[in-house]
Coordinates of C-alpha atoms and ligand atoms in Angstrom, one line a residue:
X75 CA 41.9 4.0 -80.0
X76 CA 38.4 5.3 -79.9
X77 CA 37.1 2.6 -82.3
X78 CA 38.6 0.0 -80.1
X79 CA 37.2 1.3 -76.9
X80 CA 33.8 1.8 -78.3
X81 CA 33.9 -1.8 -79.5
X82 CA 35.0 -3.1 -76.2
X83 CA 32.2 -1.2 -74.4
X84 CA 29.5 -2.5 -76.7
X85 CA 31.2 -6.0 -76.7
X86 CA 31.3 -6.3 -72.9
X87 CA 27.7 -5.2 -72.5
X88 CA 26.5 -7.5 -75.3
X89 CA 28.6 -10.5 -74.0
X90 CA 27.3 -10.1 -70.4
X91 CA 23.8 -9.8 -71.7
X92 CA 24.3 -12.8 -74.0
X93 CA 25.8 -14.8 -71.1
X94 CA 22.9 -14.0 -68.8
X95 CA 20.3 -14.9 -71.4
X96 CA 22.2 -18.2 -72.1
X97 CA 22.5 -19.1 -68.5
X98 CA 18.9 -18.6 -67.8
X99 CA 17.8 -20.4 -70.9
X100 CA 20.2 -23.3 -70.1
X101 CA 18.8 -23.7 -66.5
X102 CA 15.3 -23.6 -67.9
X103 CA 16.1 -26.2 -70.3
X104 CA 17.9 -28.4 -67.8
X105 CA 15.1 -28.1 -65.2
X106 CA 12.6 -28.9 -67.9
X107 CA 14.5 -32.1 -68.8
X108 CA 15.1 -33.0 -65.1
X109 CA 11.4 -32.6 -64.7
X110 CA 10.7 -34.9 -67.6
X111 CA 13.1 -37.5 -66.4
X112 CA 11.7 -37.3 -62.9
X113 CA 8.2 -37.7 -64.2
X114 CA 9.3 -40.8 -66.1
X115 CA 10.9 -42.4 -63.2
X116 CA 8.0 -41.3 -61.1
X117 CA 5.6 -43.2 -63.4
X118 CA 7.9 -46.3 -63.1
X119 CA 7.8 -45.9 -59.4
X120 CA 4.0 -45.6 -59.4
X121 CA 3.8 -48.6 -61.7
X122 CA 6.0 -50.6 -59.1
X123 CA 3.9 -49.3 -56.2
X124 CA 0.6 -50.2 -57.8
X125 CA 1.9 -53.7 -58.8
X126 CA 3.0 -54.2 -55.1
X127 CA -0.5 -53.0 -53.9
X128 CA -2.3 -54.9 -56.4
X129 CA -0.4 -58.3 -55.8
X130 CA -0.2 -57.8 -52.0
X131 CA 3.5 -58.3 -52.4
X132 CA 4.4 -56.6 -49.1
X133 CA 2.2 -58.9 -47.2
X134 CA 3.4 -62.1 -48.8
X135 CA 7.1 -60.6 -49.0
X136 CA 7.4 -62.1 -52.4
X137 CA 9.1 -59.1 -53.8
X138 CA 10.8 -61.3 -56.5
X139 CA 7.4 -61.2 -58.2
X140 CA 8.4 -57.8 -59.2
X141 CA 10.8 -59.3 -61.8
X142 CA 7.9 -60.1 -64.1
X143 CA 7.0 -56.6 -64.0
X144 CA 10.5 -55.5 -64.6
X145 CA 10.7 -57.7 -67.6
X146 CA 7.5 -56.3 -68.9
X147 CA 8.8 -52.7 -68.6
X148 CA 11.5 -53.6 -71.0
X149 CA 14.1 -51.0 -70.4
X150 CA 17.6 -52.4 -69.9
X151 CA 18.8 -49.1 -68.3
X152 CA 16.1 -49.1 -65.6
X153 CA 16.9 -50.3 -62.1
X154 CA 14.1 -50.7 -59.5
X155 CA 14.7 -50.8 -55.8
X156 CA 12.2 -51.2 -53.0
X157 CA 13.5 -50.0 -49.6
X158 CA 11.8 -50.5 -46.3
X159 CA 11.3 -47.5 -44.1
X160 CA 14.1 -48.6 -41.9
X161 CA 16.5 -48.8 -44.8
X162 CA 16.5 -52.6 -45.5
X163 CA 16.3 -53.4 -49.2
X164 CA 13.2 -55.4 -50.2
X165 CA 13.9 -55.7 -53.8
X166 CA 16.6 -54.6 -56.4
X167 CA 16.1 -55.4 -60.0
X168 CA 20.0 -55.4 -60.7
X169 CA 21.0 -57.3 -57.5
X170 CA 20.3 -60.8 -57.0
X171 CA 21.6 -61.3 -53.4
X172 CA 19.7 -58.4 -51.6
X173 CA 20.6 -59.7 -48.1
X174 CA 24.2 -58.5 -49.0
X175 CA 23.0 -55.0 -49.7
X176 CA 23.7 -52.2 -47.3
X177 CA 21.1 -50.2 -45.4
X178 CA 19.9 -47.7 -47.8
X179 CA 18.4 -45.2 -45.4
X180 CA 21.3 -42.9 -45.6
X181 CA 21.1 -42.7 -49.3
X182 CA 20.8 -39.1 -50.3
X183 CA 17.7 -39.7 -52.6
X184 CA 16.0 -41.6 -49.8
X185 CA 16.8 -38.9 -47.2
X186 CA 15.4 -36.3 -49.6
X187 CA 12.3 -38.5 -50.2
X188 CA 11.9 -38.7 -46.4
X189 CA 12.0 -34.9 -46.0
X190 CA 9.6 -34.4 -49.0
X191 CA 7.6 -36.7 -51.2
X192 CA 10.5 -37.7 -53.5
X193 CA 14.2 -37.2 -53.8
X194 CA 16.9 -37.5 -56.6
X195 CA 20.6 -38.1 -56.7
X196 CA 23.4 -39.0 -59.2
X197 CA 26.3 -41.2 -58.0
X198 CA 28.2 -44.4 -58.4
X199 CA 26.2 -47.2 -57.0
X200 CA 28.0 -49.1 -54.0
X201 CA 26.0 -52.2 -54.9
X202 CA 26.6 -52.4 -58.8
X203 CA 29.5 -50.2 -59.2
X204 CA 27.9 -48.3 -62.1
X205 CA 26.8 -44.6 -62.0
X206 CA 23.0 -44.0 -61.7
X207 CA 20.5 -41.3 -61.6
X208 CA 18.2 -42.1 -58.8
X209 CA 14.7 -41.1 -58.1
X210 CA 13.2 -42.2 -54.7
X211 CA 9.6 -41.8 -53.8
X212 CA 8.1 -42.5 -50.3
X213 CA 4.9 -44.6 -49.9
X214 CA 3.2 -45.6 -46.7
X215 CA 5.3 -48.7 -46.1
X216 CA 8.4 -48.3 -48.2
X217 CA 10.3 -46.2 -50.7
X218 CA 10.3 -47.2 -54.4
X219 CA 13.5 -46.1 -56.0
X220 CA 13.8 -46.1 -59.7
X221 CA 17.2 -45.4 -61.3
X222 CA 18.5 -45.0 -64.8
X223 CA 22.1 -45.7 -65.8
X224 CA 23.8 -42.4 -65.8
X225 CA 25.4 -43.4 -69.1
X226 CA 25.9 -41.5 -72.4
X227 CA 22.2 -41.5 -73.3
X228 CA 21.0 -40.1 -70.0
X229 CA 23.8 -37.5 -70.1
X230 CA 22.6 -36.5 -73.6
X231 CA 19.1 -36.4 -72.4
X232 CA 20.0 -34.2 -69.6
X233 CA 22.3 -31.9 -71.6
X234 CA 20.4 -28.8 -73.1
X235 CA 20.1 -29.2 -76.8
X236 CA 23.2 -28.3 -78.7
X237 CA 21.3 -26.6 -81.3
X238 CA 20.4 -23.8 -78.9
X239 CA 24.1 -23.2 -78.2
X240 CA 25.0 -23.3 -81.8
X241 CA 22.3 -20.7 -82.5
X242 CA 23.4 -18.5 -79.6
X243 CA 27.0 -18.9 -80.9
X244 CA 26.1 -17.8 -84.5
X245 CA 24.1 -14.9 -83.2
X246 CA 27.0 -13.9 -81.0
X247 CA 29.4 -13.9 -83.9
X248 CA 27.0 -11.9 -86.1
X249 CA 26.5 -9.4 -83.4
X250 CA 30.3 -9.2 -82.9
X251 CA 30.7 -8.4 -86.6
X252 CA 27.8 -5.9 -86.5
X253 CA 29.4 -4.2 -83.5
X254 CA 32.7 -4.1 -85.4
X255 CA 30.9 -2.4 -88.2
X256 CA 29.0 0.1 -86.2
X257 CA 31.8 0.9 -83.8
X258 CA 34.0 1.3 -87.0
X259 CA 31.6 3.7 -88.6
X260 CA 30.8 5.7 -85.5
X261 CA 34.3 5.7 -84.3
X262 CA 35.6 6.7 -87.7
X263 CA 33.2 9.7 -87.9
X264 CA 34.2 10.6 -84.3
X265 CA 37.9 10.3 -84.8
X266 CA 37.7 12.4 -87.9
X267 CA 35.8 15.1 -85.9
X268 CA 38.3 14.8 -83.2
X269 CA 41.2 15.3 -85.7
X270 CA 39.3 18.3 -87.0
X271 CA 38.8 19.7 -83.5
X272 CA 42.4 19.2 -82.6
X273 CA 43.7 20.9 -85.8
X274 CA 41.1 23.7 -85.4
X275 CA 42.2 24.3 -81.9
X276 CA 46.0 24.6 -82.9
X277 CA 45.1 26.6 -85.9
X278 CA 46.7 24.1 -88.3
X279 CA 45.6 23.8 -92.0
X280 CA 42.3 21.8 -92.3
X281 CA 41.4 19.6 -95.4
X282 CA 38.3 21.3 -96.8
X283 CA 37.0 18.0 -98.2
X284 CA 36.7 15.9 -95.1
X285 CA 34.2 13.1 -95.8
X286 CA 31.6 12.3 -93.1
X287 CA 29.1 9.4 -93.5
X288 CA 25.6 9.9 -94.4
X289 CA 24.0 9.7 -91.1
X290 CA 23.0 12.0 -88.2
X291 CA 26.5 12.2 -86.8
X292 CA 27.8 13.0 -90.3
X293 CA 25.3 15.8 -90.6
X294 CA 26.2 17.2 -87.2
X295 CA 29.9 16.9 -88.1
X296 CA 29.4 18.6 -91.5
X297 CA 27.5 21.4 -89.8
X298 CA 30.3 21.9 -87.2
X299 CA 32.9 22.0 -90.0
X300 CA 30.6 24.5 -91.9
X301 CA 30.2 26.7 -88.9
X302 CA 34.0 26.5 -88.2
X303 CA 34.7 27.6 -91.8
X304 CA 32.4 30.5 -91.7
X305 CA 33.9 31.6 -88.3
X306 CA 37.3 31.2 -89.7
X307 CA 36.5 33.2 -92.8
X308 CA 35.0 36.0 -90.6
X309 CA 38.0 35.9 -88.3
X310 CA 40.3 36.2 -91.3
X311 CA 38.4 39.1 -92.7
X312 CA 38.4 40.9 -89.3
X313 CA 42.1 40.4 -88.9
X314 CA 42.8 41.5 -92.4
X315 CA 40.6 44.7 -91.8
X316 CA 42.4 45.1 -88.5
X317 CA 45.7 44.9 -90.1
X318 CA 44.7 47.4 -92.7
X319 CA 43.3 49.8 -90.1
X320 CA 46.5 49.5 -88.0
X321 CA 48.5 50.2 -91.1
X322 CA 46.5 53.0 -92.0
X323 CA 46.7 54.5 -88.4
X324 CA 50.6 54.0 -88.4
X325 CA 51.0 56.1 -91.6
X326 CA 48.1 58.4 -90.7
X327 CA 48.7 62.1 -90.7
X328 CA 46.8 62.2 -87.5
X329 CA 48.4 61.1 -84.1
X330 CA 46.2 58.3 -82.9
X331 CA 46.2 56.2 -79.7
X332 CA 43.8 53.7 -78.3
X333 CA 43.7 52.9 -74.6
X334 CA 42.1 50.3 -72.5
X335 CA 39.4 51.3 -69.9
X336 CA 42.3 51.1 -67.3
X337 CA 44.2 53.8 -69.4
X338 CA 46.9 51.4 -70.6
X339 CA 48.1 51.8 -74.1
X340 CA 46.6 49.4 -76.8
X341 CA 48.0 51.3 -79.8
X342 CA 49.7 54.5 -80.5
X343 CA 51.3 55.7 -83.7
X344 CA 54.5 57.7 -83.9
X345 CA 52.8 61.0 -84.7
X346 CA 50.8 60.7 -81.3
X347 CA 54.1 60.1 -79.5
X348 CA 55.8 63.0 -81.3
X349 CA 53.0 65.4 -80.5
X350 CA 52.9 64.2 -76.8
X351 CA 56.5 64.8 -76.5
X352 CA 56.1 68.4 -77.8
X353 CA 53.2 69.0 -75.3
X354 CA 54.7 67.3 -72.3
X355 CA 58.3 68.6 -72.9
X356 CA 59.5 65.2 -71.7
X357 CA 61.4 63.0 -74.2
X358 CA 59.6 59.9 -73.1
X359 CA 58.0 57.5 -75.6
X360 CA 55.3 56.4 -73.3
X361 CA 51.8 57.4 -74.7
X362 CA 50.2 56.9 -71.2
X363 CA 52.0 60.0 -70.0
X364 CA 49.3 61.9 -71.7
X365 CA 47.3 61.5 -68.6
X366 CA 49.8 63.3 -66.5
X367 CA 50.0 66.5 -68.6
X368 CA 48.2 69.5 -67.3
X369 CA 47.0 70.5 -70.6
X370 CA 45.0 67.3 -70.7
X371 CA 43.1 67.7 -67.5
X372 CA 39.9 68.6 -69.3
X373 CA 40.3 65.7 -71.6
X374 CA 41.0 63.4 -68.7
X375 CA 37.9 64.4 -66.8
X376 CA 35.8 63.9 -69.8
X377 CA 37.1 60.5 -70.2
X378 CA 36.8 59.6 -66.5
X379 CA 33.2 60.9 -66.3
X380 CA 32.1 58.8 -69.3
X381 CA 33.8 55.6 -68.1
X382 CA 32.2 55.9 -64.8
X383 CA 28.7 56.5 -66.4
X384 CA 27.9 53.0 -67.7
X385 CA 24.6 54.4 -68.9
X386 CA 26.3 56.3 -71.6
X387 CA 27.2 53.2 -73.4
X388 CA 23.6 52.0 -73.9
X389 CA 23.1 55.1 -76.2
X390 CA 23.5 54.7 -80.0
X391 CA 25.9 57.7 -80.1
X392 CA 29.3 57.1 -78.7
X393 CA 30.5 59.7 -76.2
X394 CA 33.0 62.0 -78.1
X395 CA 34.3 65.5 -77.6
X396 CA 36.9 67.8 -79.3
X397 CA 39.3 70.0 -77.5
X398 CA 42.0 72.5 -78.5
X399 CA 45.3 72.7 -76.8
X400 CA 48.0 75.3 -77.3
X401 CA 51.5 74.9 -76.2
X402 CA 54.5 77.1 -77.1
X403 CA 53.0 78.6 -80.1
X404 CA 51.7 75.3 -81.5
X405 CA 48.0 74.3 -81.6
X406 CA 46.6 70.8 -81.3
X407 CA 43.2 69.4 -81.9
X408 CA 42.3 66.7 -79.6
X409 CA 39.4 64.3 -80.2
X410 CA 38.2 61.7 -77.9
X411 CA 35.8 58.9 -78.7
X412 CA 34.8 56.4 -76.1
X413 CA 33.8 53.0 -77.5
X414 CA 31.1 50.7 -76.3
X415 CA 33.8 48.2 -74.8
X416 CA 35.0 51.1 -72.7
X417 CA 38.2 51.4 -74.6
X418 CA 38.8 54.9 -75.9
X419 CA 40.7 56.7 -78.7
X420 CA 42.4 59.9 -78.4
X421 CA 43.6 61.6 -81.7
X422 CA 45.9 64.5 -81.5
X423 CA 46.5 66.8 -84.5
X424 CA 49.0 69.6 -85.0
X425 CA 46.6 72.4 -86.4
X426 CA 49.1 75.2 -86.0
X427 CA 49.2 75.9 -89.9
X428 CA 45.4 76.1 -90.0
X429 CA 45.3 78.1 -86.8
X430 CA 48.0 80.6 -88.2
X431 CA 46.3 80.7 -91.5
X432 CA 42.9 81.4 -89.9
X433 CA 44.5 84.2 -87.8
X434 CA 46.3 85.5 -91.0
X435 CA 43.0 85.6 -92.8
X436 CA 41.3 87.4 -89.9
X437 CA 44.3 89.9 -89.8
X438 CA 44.1 90.4 -93.6
X439 CA 40.3 91.0 -93.4
X440 CA 40.8 93.7 -90.8
X441 CA 43.7 95.1 -92.5
X442 CA 41.6 95.5 -95.9
X443 CA 38.8 97.1 -93.9
X444 CA 41.3 99.5 -92.4
X445 CA 43.1 100.4 -95.5
X446 CA 39.7 101.1 -97.2
X447 CA 38.4 103.1 -94.4
X448 CA 41.2 105.7 -94.5
X449 CA 40.5 107.0 -98.1
X450 CA 36.9 106.7 -97.6
X451 CA 36.9 108.7 -94.3
X452 CA 39.0 111.4 -96.1
X453 CA 36.6 111.7 -99.2
X454 CA 33.7 112.0 -96.8
X455 CA 35.5 114.6 -94.8
X456 CA 36.3 116.8 -97.9
X457 CA 32.7 116.4 -99.3
X458 CA 31.2 117.2 -95.9
X459 CA 33.3 120.2 -95.5
X460 CA 32.4 121.5 -99.0
X461 CA 28.6 120.9 -98.4
X462 CA 28.6 122.4 -94.9
X463 CA 30.7 125.5 -95.6
X464 CA 28.5 127.7 -98.1
X465 CA 30.9 130.6 -98.0
X466 CA 33.9 128.6 -99.1
X467 CA 35.9 130.4 -101.9
X468 CA 36.4 128.6 -105.2
X469 CA 40.1 128.1 -104.7
X470 CA 39.6 126.1 -101.5
X471 CA 36.5 124.3 -102.8
X472 CA 38.8 123.2 -105.8
X473 CA 41.5 122.2 -103.4
X474 CA 39.2 120.0 -101.4
X475 CA 37.7 118.5 -104.5
X476 CA 41.2 117.7 -105.9
X477 CA 42.1 116.1 -102.4
X478 CA 38.9 114.1 -102.6
X479 CA 39.7 112.9 -106.0
X480 CA 43.3 111.9 -105.1
X481 CA 41.8 109.7 -102.2
X482 CA 39.1 108.4 -104.6
X483 CA 41.9 107.3 -107.0
X484 CA 43.7 105.7 -104.2
X485 CA 40.5 103.8 -103.2
X486 CA 40.1 102.6 -106.7
X487 CA 43.9 101.6 -106.8
X488 CA 43.4 99.7 -103.6
X489 CA 40.3 97.9 -104.8
X490 CA 42.0 96.9 -108.0
X491 CA 45.1 95.6 -106.2
X492 CA 43.0 93.5 -103.8
X493 CA 41.0 92.1 -106.8
X494 CA 44.2 91.2 -108.6
X495 CA 45.4 89.4 -105.6
X496 CA 42.0 87.7 -105.0
X497 CA 41.9 86.7 -108.7
X498 CA 45.3 84.9 -108.3
X499 CA 44.3 83.3 -105.0
X500 CA 40.9 82.1 -105.8
X501 CA 41.2 81.3 -109.5
X502 CA 44.8 80.4 -109.8
X503 CA 44.2 77.5 -112.2
X504 CA 41.6 79.1 -114.4
X505 CA 43.5 82.3 -115.1
X506 CA 43.9 82.8 -118.9
X507 CA 47.3 81.7 -120.2
X508 CA 48.8 83.0 -123.5
X509 CA 52.2 83.2 -125.0
X510 CA 53.5 86.6 -123.9
X511 CA 56.5 88.4 -125.2
X512 CA 58.5 89.8 -122.3
X513 CA 60.3 92.6 -124.2
X514 CA 56.9 93.8 -125.5
X515 CA 55.4 93.8 -122.0
X516 CA 58.3 95.6 -120.6
X517 CA 58.3 98.3 -123.2
X518 CA 54.7 98.9 -122.7
X519 CA 55.4 99.3 -119.1
X520 CA 58.2 101.6 -119.8
X521 CA 55.9 103.8 -122.0
X522 CA 53.4 103.9 -119.3
X523 CA 56.0 104.9 -116.6
X524 CA 58.0 107.2 -118.7
X525 CA 56.4 110.5 -117.5
X526 CA 56.6 109.4 -113.8
X527 CA 60.2 108.4 -114.2
X528 CA 61.0 111.7 -115.9
X529 CA 59.3 113.5 -113.2
X530 CA 61.5 112.1 -110.4
X531 CA 64.5 112.3 -112.6
X532 CA 65.0 108.6 -112.6
X533 CA 67.2 106.9 -115.3
X534 CA 66.1 103.6 -116.3
X535 CA 68.4 100.9 -118.0
X536 CA 66.5 97.9 -119.5
X537 CA 68.4 94.9 -121.0
X538 CA 65.8 92.3 -122.0
X539 CA 66.8 89.8 -124.7
X540 CA 64.8 90.0 -127.9
X541 CA 62.3 87.3 -128.5
X542 CA 62.0 85.8 -125.1
X543 CA 58.5 84.7 -124.3
X544 CA 56.7 82.8 -121.7
X545 CA 53.4 81.0 -121.5
X546 CA 51.5 83.0 -118.9
X547 CA 48.9 85.7 -118.0
X548 CA 49.3 88.9 -119.5
X549 CA 48.0 91.3 -116.9
X550 CA 49.8 89.5 -114.0
X551 CA 53.1 89.7 -115.9
X552 CA 52.3 93.3 -116.6
X553 CA 51.8 94.1 -112.9
X554 CA 55.2 92.4 -111.9
X555 CA 57.2 94.9 -114.0
X556 CA 54.9 97.9 -113.3
X557 CA 54.9 97.5 -109.6
X558 CA 58.8 97.1 -109.5
X559 CA 59.1 100.4 -111.3
X560 CA 56.4 102.1 -109.4
X561 CA 58.1 101.1 -106.1
X562 CA 61.2 102.7 -107.2
X563 CA 59.4 105.9 -108.2
X564 CA 57.3 106.0 -105.0
X565 CA 59.8 104.7 -102.3
X566 CA 63.5 104.9 -103.6
X567 CA 63.9 108.6 -104.0
X568 CA 64.7 111.1 -106.8
X569 CA 67.4 111.2 -109.4
X570 CA 68.2 107.7 -109.0
X571 CA 69.0 104.9 -111.4
X572 CA 67.0 101.8 -112.0
X573 CA 68.0 98.7 -114.1
X574 CA 66.1 95.6 -115.3
X575 CA 67.7 92.6 -117.1
X576 CA 67.2 88.9 -117.9
X577 CA 70.5 87.7 -116.7
X578 CA 70.2 83.9 -117.2
X579 CA 68.0 81.3 -118.7
X580 CA 68.0 77.5 -118.5
X581 CA 65.7 74.9 -119.9
X582 CA 62.8 75.8 -117.6
X583 CA 63.2 79.3 -116.4
X584 CA 64.2 82.9 -117.4
X585 CA 66.1 84.6 -114.5
X586 CA 65.6 88.5 -114.0
X587 CA 67.0 91.0 -111.8
X588 CA 65.6 94.5 -111.0
X589 CA 67.7 97.0 -109.0
X590 CA 67.6 100.7 -108.0
X591 CA 70.3 102.7 -106.0
X592 CA 67.6 104.4 -103.9
X593 CA 67.2 104.4 -100.1
X594 CA 66.8 100.6 -99.8
X595 CA 64.9 98.7 -97.3
X596 CA 65.9 98.7 -93.5
X597 CA 67.4 95.3 -92.7
X598 CA 64.7 94.5 -89.9
X599 CA 61.8 94.9 -92.5
X600 CA 63.2 93.0 -95.4
X601 CA 61.8 89.6 -94.0
X602 CA 58.2 90.9 -94.2
X603 CA 58.4 93.2 -97.2
X604 CA 56.2 90.8 -99.4
X605 CA 53.5 90.5 -96.8
X606 CA 50.2 92.2 -97.8
X607 CA 49.7 95.8 -96.5
X608 CA 53.2 95.7 -95.1
X609 CA 55.0 99.0 -95.3
X610 CA 58.3 100.2 -94.0
X611 CA 56.9 103.3 -92.7
X612 CA 53.1 103.1 -92.3
X613 CA 52.6 106.8 -92.3
X614 CA 54.9 107.7 -95.1
X615 CA 53.6 104.8 -97.3
X616 CA 50.1 106.1 -97.3
X617 CA 51.2 109.7 -98.1
X618 CA 53.4 108.5 -100.9
X619 CA 50.4 106.8 -102.4
X620 CA 51.5 103.0 -102.0
X621 CA 48.9 100.5 -101.2
X622 CA 51.1 98.1 -99.4
X623 CA 50.0 95.4 -101.9
X624 CA 52.5 95.9 -104.6
X625 CA 55.2 93.4 -103.5
X626 CA 52.5 91.0 -102.4
X627 CA 51.1 91.1 -106.0
X628 CA 54.6 90.7 -107.5
X629 CA 55.3 87.8 -105.4
X630 CA 52.0 86.0 -106.1
X631 CA 52.3 86.8 -109.9
X632 CA 55.8 85.3 -109.8
X633 CA 54.7 82.2 -108.0
X634 CA 51.8 81.9 -110.3
X635 CA 54.2 81.6 -113.1
X636 CA 56.1 78.9 -111.5
X637 CA 59.0 81.0 -110.3
X638 CA 60.5 82.5 -107.1
X639 CA 61.5 85.9 -105.9
X640 CA 64.0 87.3 -103.3
X641 CA 65.2 90.6 -102.3
X642 CA 68.4 92.1 -100.9
X643 CA 69.9 95.5 -100.1
X644 CA 72.7 96.4 -102.5
X645 CA 76.1 97.1 -101.1
X646 CA 76.2 100.6 -102.7
X647 CA 72.7 101.4 -101.5
X648 CA 69.2 100.6 -103.0
X649 CA 67.5 97.3 -103.3
X650 CA 67.8 94.4 -105.8
X651 CA 65.1 91.8 -106.6
X652 CA 65.9 88.5 -108.2
X653 CA 63.1 86.6 -109.8
X654 CA 62.5 83.7 -112.1
X655 CA 59.6 83.0 -114.5
X656 CA 58.8 79.5 -115.8
X657 CA 58.8 79.2 -119.6
X658 CA 55.9 77.0 -119.5
X659 CA 53.4 77.7 -116.6
X660 CA 52.2 74.0 -115.5
X661 CA 49.7 75.2 -112.9
X662 CA 49.5 78.4 -111.0
X663 CA 50.5 78.5 -107.3
X664 CA 50.2 81.3 -104.8
X665 CA 51.5 82.2 -101.3
Ligands
LIG13 P1 53.5 99.8 -101.6 O1 52.2 99.8 -102.3 O2 53.4 100.6 -100.4 O3 54.6 100.2 -102.4 P2 54.8 97.4 -101.5 O4 54.3 96.1 -101.1 O5 55.1 97.5 -103.0 O6 53.8 98.4 -101.2 O7 56.1 97.8 -100.8 C1 56.2 97.6 -99.4 C2 57.1 98.5 -98.8 O8 58.4 98.2 -99.3 C3 56.9 99.9 -99.2 O9 56.2 100.6 -98.3 C4 58.3 100.5 -99.1 O10 58.7 101.0 -97.8 C5 59.2 99.3 -99.4 N1 59.8 99.4 -100.7 C6 59.3 98.7 -101.9 N2 60.1 98.9 -102.9 C7 61.1 99.7 -102.5 C8 62.2 100.3 -103.1 N3 62.5 100.1 -104.5 N4 63.0 101.0 -102.4 C9 62.8 101.3 -101.1 N5 61.7 100.8 -100.5 C10 60.8 100.0 -101.2

């Protein structure tokens, strides 16, 4: 289509140009030939006139003398007429009876000669019946009219040379072929470019090897295709990256939402919606409701302020701020970033666990300080009393020193318990692990405890299978059994019975139970009994010598060995602990 149109445009312009040139040239040629013919006829007319003058033919009225001149001229085609000013014919070379001839005044060539010096006309002769080209010239007393037979030769003479038209025709043909070729080439490139543009616009697959001709248009086309390719590659990469980012955001452990400057949602992941539902108390899935929640007022005013201040976007640093929101015992970290296109991102994270852990750590530190302060204060009190009271008798002094000693021991116990816990906690993976025989470790504990058990009249029954061994840490396993027995000695009461047994084993674990029939643990405390420094009776605990860390050490040592521990009060009184220890410790864990 385009090729055709292009060819047509060129063709019309060229044809018009060629036509104008031909016409002009033709006219020039014709007028040149007419002038030449006229000058020929004019010289015949002058010849006739001179002859008339010289031979005084007018005076003698012997116009037939002109015949001799006519014969000399020797041109069969020539006709000579002499016409009087009144139109009467004096002489005509082709007519014998001139008296029969009409008045010639009204002949167009004669009329024209009357108006100017000469006149011409082409027509059929009324006198001879043949066609003539007439040339009339006015002289003082008459007109001399010379005429040529308007036959084939005259016509040939007047017609512009054929050769000129042949040349024009050949040139025209050549030009048409050239036009066809050029418009074909030009049109081909353009139609390829057009196809490419249409495909690019509708995102269709584009042939990467489109051939363009080796000319300027081809270079431009190749450049356009190249630029488009680069653009497409960049666009593809961007959309892939965007896809990755969105996928990442969808599965992110962070609640994320992106909003337009008019606060409509662009993107929000499910965690964001979940967190919003928790904070707003409304079961709506619309992330935009975040702006209607009171807890978000501060966030909202930060966003509004920054969106209003366009200046902020000129800075290299994007405006961002972090907030913490708490709702019904849960804590959320809110981060806002405002991007340079005025869209903004809100991330919403449930940080309750971190917050609780932080609080627990703080509580633990203050508990440790508190626990350490008690024996230290006592020791200082006793020592100050001894130093300040010079008259103190030996018995009392010994008593105070003994009390100070008890507190110093307690302090040392506390410090060693805390350091055991710290060791498990901080270095769970790098704690030494050996193959430990459980019966051996239990009998060692029993030997150690024997005096204390006897002192309290406690009967211990131990049933541990021979040869059971685990891969673990000696001192941690030791502290499990030691603390269990110690707790019964300290807390369960006197004259009781304790029992320890391994009641079951599977491929992975050994299962143990430890029980006493002492006072047991009140129901309301049983849930927190493994917490650090937790005692059923705070006052009594300190007096009886417990640190409040025994069960915490047991639990962490069990967890370190890949097992679990639980406690329950027995029906007949007393407590029972069930715990498991992994045969092979894979990696230590703590609570
Ligand atoms: P402590 O160093 O005070 O023994 P624990 O963590 O070992 O600390 O024990 C926490 C509390 O659990 C104790 O204060 C005690 O009241 C209670 N308890 C532990 N074992 C027994 C038991 N066998 N019988 C009764 N109460 C116990």
